[in-house]
PDB file of C-alpha atoms in Angstrom:
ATOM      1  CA  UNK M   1     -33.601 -54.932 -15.791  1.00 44.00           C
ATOM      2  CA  UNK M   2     -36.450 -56.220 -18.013  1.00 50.00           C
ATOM      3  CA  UNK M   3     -38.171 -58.099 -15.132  1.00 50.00           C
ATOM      4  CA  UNK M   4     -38.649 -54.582 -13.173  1.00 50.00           C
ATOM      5  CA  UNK M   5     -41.617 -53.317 -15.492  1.00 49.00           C
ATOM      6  CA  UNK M   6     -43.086 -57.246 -15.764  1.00 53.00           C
ATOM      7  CA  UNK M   7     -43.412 -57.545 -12.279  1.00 50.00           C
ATOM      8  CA  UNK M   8     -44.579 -53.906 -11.402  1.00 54.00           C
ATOM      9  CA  UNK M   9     -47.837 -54.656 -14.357  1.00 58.00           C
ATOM     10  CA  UNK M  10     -48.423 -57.779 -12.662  1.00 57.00           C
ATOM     11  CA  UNK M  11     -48.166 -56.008  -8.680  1.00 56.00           C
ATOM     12  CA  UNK M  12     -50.797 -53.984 -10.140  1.00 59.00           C
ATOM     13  CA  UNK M  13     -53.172 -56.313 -11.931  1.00 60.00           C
ATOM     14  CA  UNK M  14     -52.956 -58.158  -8.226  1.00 61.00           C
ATOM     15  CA  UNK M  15     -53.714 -55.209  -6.472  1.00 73.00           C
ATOM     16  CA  UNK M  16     -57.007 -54.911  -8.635  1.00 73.00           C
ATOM     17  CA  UNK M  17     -58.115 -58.487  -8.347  1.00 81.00           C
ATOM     18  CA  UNK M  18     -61.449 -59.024  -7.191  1.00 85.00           C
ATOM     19  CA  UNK M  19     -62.124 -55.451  -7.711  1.00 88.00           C
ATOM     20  CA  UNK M  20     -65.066 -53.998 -10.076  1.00 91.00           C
ATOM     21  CA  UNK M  21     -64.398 -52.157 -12.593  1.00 91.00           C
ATOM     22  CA  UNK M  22     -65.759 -48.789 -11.212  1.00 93.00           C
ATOM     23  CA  UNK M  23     -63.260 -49.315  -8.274  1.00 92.00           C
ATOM     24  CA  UNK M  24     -60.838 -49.992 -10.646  1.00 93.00           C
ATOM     25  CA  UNK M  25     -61.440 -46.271 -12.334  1.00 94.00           C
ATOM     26  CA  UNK M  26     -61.629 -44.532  -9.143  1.00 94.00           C
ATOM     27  CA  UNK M  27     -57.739 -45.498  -8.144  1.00 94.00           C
ATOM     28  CA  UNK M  28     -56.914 -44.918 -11.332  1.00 95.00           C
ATOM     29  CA  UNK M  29     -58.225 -41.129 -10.755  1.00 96.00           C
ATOM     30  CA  UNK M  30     -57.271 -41.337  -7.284  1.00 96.00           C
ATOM     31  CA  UNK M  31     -53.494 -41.880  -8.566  1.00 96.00           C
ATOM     32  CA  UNK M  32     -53.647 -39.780 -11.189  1.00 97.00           C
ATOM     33  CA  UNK M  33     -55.092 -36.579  -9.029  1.00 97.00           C
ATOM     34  CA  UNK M  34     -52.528 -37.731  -6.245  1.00 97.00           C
ATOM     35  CA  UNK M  35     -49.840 -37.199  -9.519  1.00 97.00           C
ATOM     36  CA  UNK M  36     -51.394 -33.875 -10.541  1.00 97.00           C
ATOM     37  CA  UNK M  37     -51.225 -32.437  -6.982  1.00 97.00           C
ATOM     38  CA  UNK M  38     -47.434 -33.150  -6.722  1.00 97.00           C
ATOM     39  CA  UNK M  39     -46.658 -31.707 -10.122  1.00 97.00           C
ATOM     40  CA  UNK M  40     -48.988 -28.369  -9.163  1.00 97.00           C
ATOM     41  CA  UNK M  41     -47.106 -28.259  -6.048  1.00 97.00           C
ATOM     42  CA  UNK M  42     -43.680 -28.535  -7.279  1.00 97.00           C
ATOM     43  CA  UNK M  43     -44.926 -25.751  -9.849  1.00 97.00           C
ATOM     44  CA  UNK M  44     -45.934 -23.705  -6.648  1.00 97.00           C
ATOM     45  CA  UNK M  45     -42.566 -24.502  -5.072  1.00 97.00           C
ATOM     46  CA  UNK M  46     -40.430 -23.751  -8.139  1.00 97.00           C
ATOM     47  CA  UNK M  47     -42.263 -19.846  -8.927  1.00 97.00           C
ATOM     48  CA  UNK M  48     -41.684 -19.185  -5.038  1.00 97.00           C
ATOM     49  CA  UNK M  49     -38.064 -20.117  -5.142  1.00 97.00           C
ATOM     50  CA  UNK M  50     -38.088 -18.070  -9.005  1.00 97.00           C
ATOM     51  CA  UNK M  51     -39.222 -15.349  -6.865  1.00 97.00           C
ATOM     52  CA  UNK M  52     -37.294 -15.518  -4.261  1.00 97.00           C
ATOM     53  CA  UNK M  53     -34.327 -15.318  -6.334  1.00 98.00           C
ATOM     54  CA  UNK M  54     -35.347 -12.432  -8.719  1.00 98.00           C
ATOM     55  CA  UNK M  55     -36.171 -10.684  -4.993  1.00 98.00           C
ATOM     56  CA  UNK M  56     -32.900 -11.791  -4.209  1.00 98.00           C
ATOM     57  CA  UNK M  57     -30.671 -10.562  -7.405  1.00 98.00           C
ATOM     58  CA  UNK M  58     -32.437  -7.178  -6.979  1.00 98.00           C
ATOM     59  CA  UNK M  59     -31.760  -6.459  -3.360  1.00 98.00           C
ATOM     60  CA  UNK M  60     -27.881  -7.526  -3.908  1.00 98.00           C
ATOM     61  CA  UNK M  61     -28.345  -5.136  -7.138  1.00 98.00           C
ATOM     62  CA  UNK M  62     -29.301  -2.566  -4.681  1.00 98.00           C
ATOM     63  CA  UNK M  63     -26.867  -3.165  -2.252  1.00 98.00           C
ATOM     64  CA  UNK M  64     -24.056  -3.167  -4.850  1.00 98.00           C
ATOM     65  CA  UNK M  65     -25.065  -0.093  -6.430  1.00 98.00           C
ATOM     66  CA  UNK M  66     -25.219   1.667  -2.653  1.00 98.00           C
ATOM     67  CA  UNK M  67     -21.454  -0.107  -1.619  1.00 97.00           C
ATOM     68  CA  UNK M  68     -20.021   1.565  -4.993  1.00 97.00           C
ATOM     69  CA  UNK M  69     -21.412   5.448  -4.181  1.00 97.00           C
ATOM     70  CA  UNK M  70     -20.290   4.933  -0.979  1.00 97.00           C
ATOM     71  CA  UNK M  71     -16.543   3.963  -2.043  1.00 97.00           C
ATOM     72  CA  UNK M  72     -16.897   6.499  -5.072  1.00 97.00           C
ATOM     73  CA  UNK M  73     -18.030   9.368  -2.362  1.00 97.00           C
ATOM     74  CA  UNK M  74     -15.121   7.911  -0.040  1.00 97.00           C
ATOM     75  CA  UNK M  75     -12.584   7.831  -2.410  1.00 96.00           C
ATOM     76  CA  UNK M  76     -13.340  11.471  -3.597  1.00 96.00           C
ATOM     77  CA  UNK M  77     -13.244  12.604   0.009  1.00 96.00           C
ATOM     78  CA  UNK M  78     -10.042  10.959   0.812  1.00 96.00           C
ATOM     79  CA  UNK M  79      -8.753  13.000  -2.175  1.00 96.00           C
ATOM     80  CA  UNK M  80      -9.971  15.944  -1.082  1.00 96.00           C
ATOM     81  CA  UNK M  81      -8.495  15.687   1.887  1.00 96.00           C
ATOM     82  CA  UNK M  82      -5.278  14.609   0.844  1.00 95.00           C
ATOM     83  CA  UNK M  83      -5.297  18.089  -1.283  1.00 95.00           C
ATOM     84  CA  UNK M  84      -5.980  19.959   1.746  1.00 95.00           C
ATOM     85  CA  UNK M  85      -3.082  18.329   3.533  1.00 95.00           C
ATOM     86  CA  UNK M  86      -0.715  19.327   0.633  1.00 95.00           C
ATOM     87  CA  UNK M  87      -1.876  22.963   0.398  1.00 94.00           C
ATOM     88  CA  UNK M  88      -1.159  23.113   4.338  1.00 93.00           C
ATOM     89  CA  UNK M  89       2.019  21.555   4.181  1.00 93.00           C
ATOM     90  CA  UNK M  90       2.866  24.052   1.258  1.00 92.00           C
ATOM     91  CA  UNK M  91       1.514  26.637   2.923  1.00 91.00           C
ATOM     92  CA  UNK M  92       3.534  26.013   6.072  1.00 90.00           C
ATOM     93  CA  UNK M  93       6.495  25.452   4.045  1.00 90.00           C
ATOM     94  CA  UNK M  94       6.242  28.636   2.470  1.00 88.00           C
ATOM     95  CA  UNK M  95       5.664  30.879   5.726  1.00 87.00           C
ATOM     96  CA  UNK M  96       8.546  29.187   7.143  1.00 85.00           C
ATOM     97  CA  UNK M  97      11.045  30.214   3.695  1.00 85.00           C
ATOM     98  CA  UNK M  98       9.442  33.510   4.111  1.00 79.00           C
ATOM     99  CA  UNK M  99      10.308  34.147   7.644  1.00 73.00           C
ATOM    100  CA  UNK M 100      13.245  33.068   6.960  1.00 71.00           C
ATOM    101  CA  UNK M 101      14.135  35.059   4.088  1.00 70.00           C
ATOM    102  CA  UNK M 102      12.792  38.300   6.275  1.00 64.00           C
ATOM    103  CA  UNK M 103      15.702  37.781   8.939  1.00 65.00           C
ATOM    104  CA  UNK M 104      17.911  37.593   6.676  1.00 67.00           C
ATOM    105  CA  UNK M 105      17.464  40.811   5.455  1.00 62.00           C
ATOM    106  CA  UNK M 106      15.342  39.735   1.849  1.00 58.00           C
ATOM    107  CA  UNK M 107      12.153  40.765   1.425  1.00 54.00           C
ATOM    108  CA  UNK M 108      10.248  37.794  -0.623  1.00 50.00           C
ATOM    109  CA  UNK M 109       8.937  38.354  -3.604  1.00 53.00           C
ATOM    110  CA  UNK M 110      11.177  40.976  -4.550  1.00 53.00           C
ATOM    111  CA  UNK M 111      13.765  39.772  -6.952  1.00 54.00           C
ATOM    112  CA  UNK M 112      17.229  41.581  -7.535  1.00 56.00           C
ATOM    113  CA  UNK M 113      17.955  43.273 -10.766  1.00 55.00           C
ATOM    114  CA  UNK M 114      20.393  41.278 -13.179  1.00 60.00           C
ATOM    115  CA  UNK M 115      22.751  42.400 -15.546  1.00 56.00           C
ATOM    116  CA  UNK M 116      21.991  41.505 -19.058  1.00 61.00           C
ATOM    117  CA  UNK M 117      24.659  40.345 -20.826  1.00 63.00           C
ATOM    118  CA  UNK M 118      25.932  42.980 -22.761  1.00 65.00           C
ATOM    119  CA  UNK M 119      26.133  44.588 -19.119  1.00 65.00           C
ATOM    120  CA  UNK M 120      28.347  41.036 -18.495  1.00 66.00           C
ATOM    121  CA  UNK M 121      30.868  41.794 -21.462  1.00 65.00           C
ATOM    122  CA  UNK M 122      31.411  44.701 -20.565  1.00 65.00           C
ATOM    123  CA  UNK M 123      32.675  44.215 -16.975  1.00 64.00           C
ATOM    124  CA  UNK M 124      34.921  41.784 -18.858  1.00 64.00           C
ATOM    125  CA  UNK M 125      36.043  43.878 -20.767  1.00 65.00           C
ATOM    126  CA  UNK M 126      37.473  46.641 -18.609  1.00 57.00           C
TER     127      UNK M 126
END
C-alpha cells in the first residue's frame, strides 16, 4: 500500500521530464482549474437536487394537507348521511306504529288515565 503514492510522485515527475518550468505551472493550473470546475459543478448539482427536494416536500405537504380535508369533508358527509337515514327509518317506523295504533281504535299520543294508588287500595279493599 506504501508503493501506491511512490510510484504515482514518480508517474508525475516522468510526465514533466523535459518540460520547462513554465509548462510545468500551466498543468499544474490546468489540473487544478480542471479540479475546481468539478467541485463547482457538483456544488451546482447538489443545490438543484436541495431544491428539488424542498420543491418536492412542499408539494407532498400540499397534497397531504388536500387528501386530509377531503377525508375530513367525506367523513362528515357520510355522517350526515347516515343521520338522515336514521331519522327516515324512525320516521317510517313511527308512521307505521301510528297507523297502526289508529285501526285499532287508539289515538297516539293520547295516553289513558291511571289510577293512583290510593285509587288501587281501595278497589282492594272493597
Amino acid at each position: 500500500m506504501g508503493l501506491a503514492f511512490p510510484l504515482a510522485e514518480g508517474a508525475a515527475a516522468m510526465a514533466t521530464r523535459g518540460l520547462s518550468p513554465d509548462e510545468i505551472k500551466r498543468r499544474a493550473q490546468l489540473t487544478f482549474d480542471k479540479a475546481e470546475q468539478r467541485k463547482l459543478d457538483s456544488e451546482r448539482a447538489f443545490d438543484a437536487l436541495r431544491v428539488e427536494q424542498v420543491a418536492t416536500a412542499a408539494k407532498t405537504a400540499r397534497l397531504r394537507a388536500l387528501r386530509l380535508a377531503k377525508e375530513s369533508a367525506d367523513a362528515e358527509a357520510a355522517a350526515q348521511a347516515a343521520a338522515e337515514q336514521i331519522a327516515a327509518k324512525a320516521a317510517k317506523l313511527a308512521a307505521k306504529l301510528g297507523a297502526a295504533k289508529v285501526a285499532k281504535g287508539k289515538t297516539v299520543g293520547a295516553a289513558k288515565p291511571r289510577a293512583g294508588a290510593a285509587a288501587i287500595k281501595k278497589a282492594k279493599t272493597v
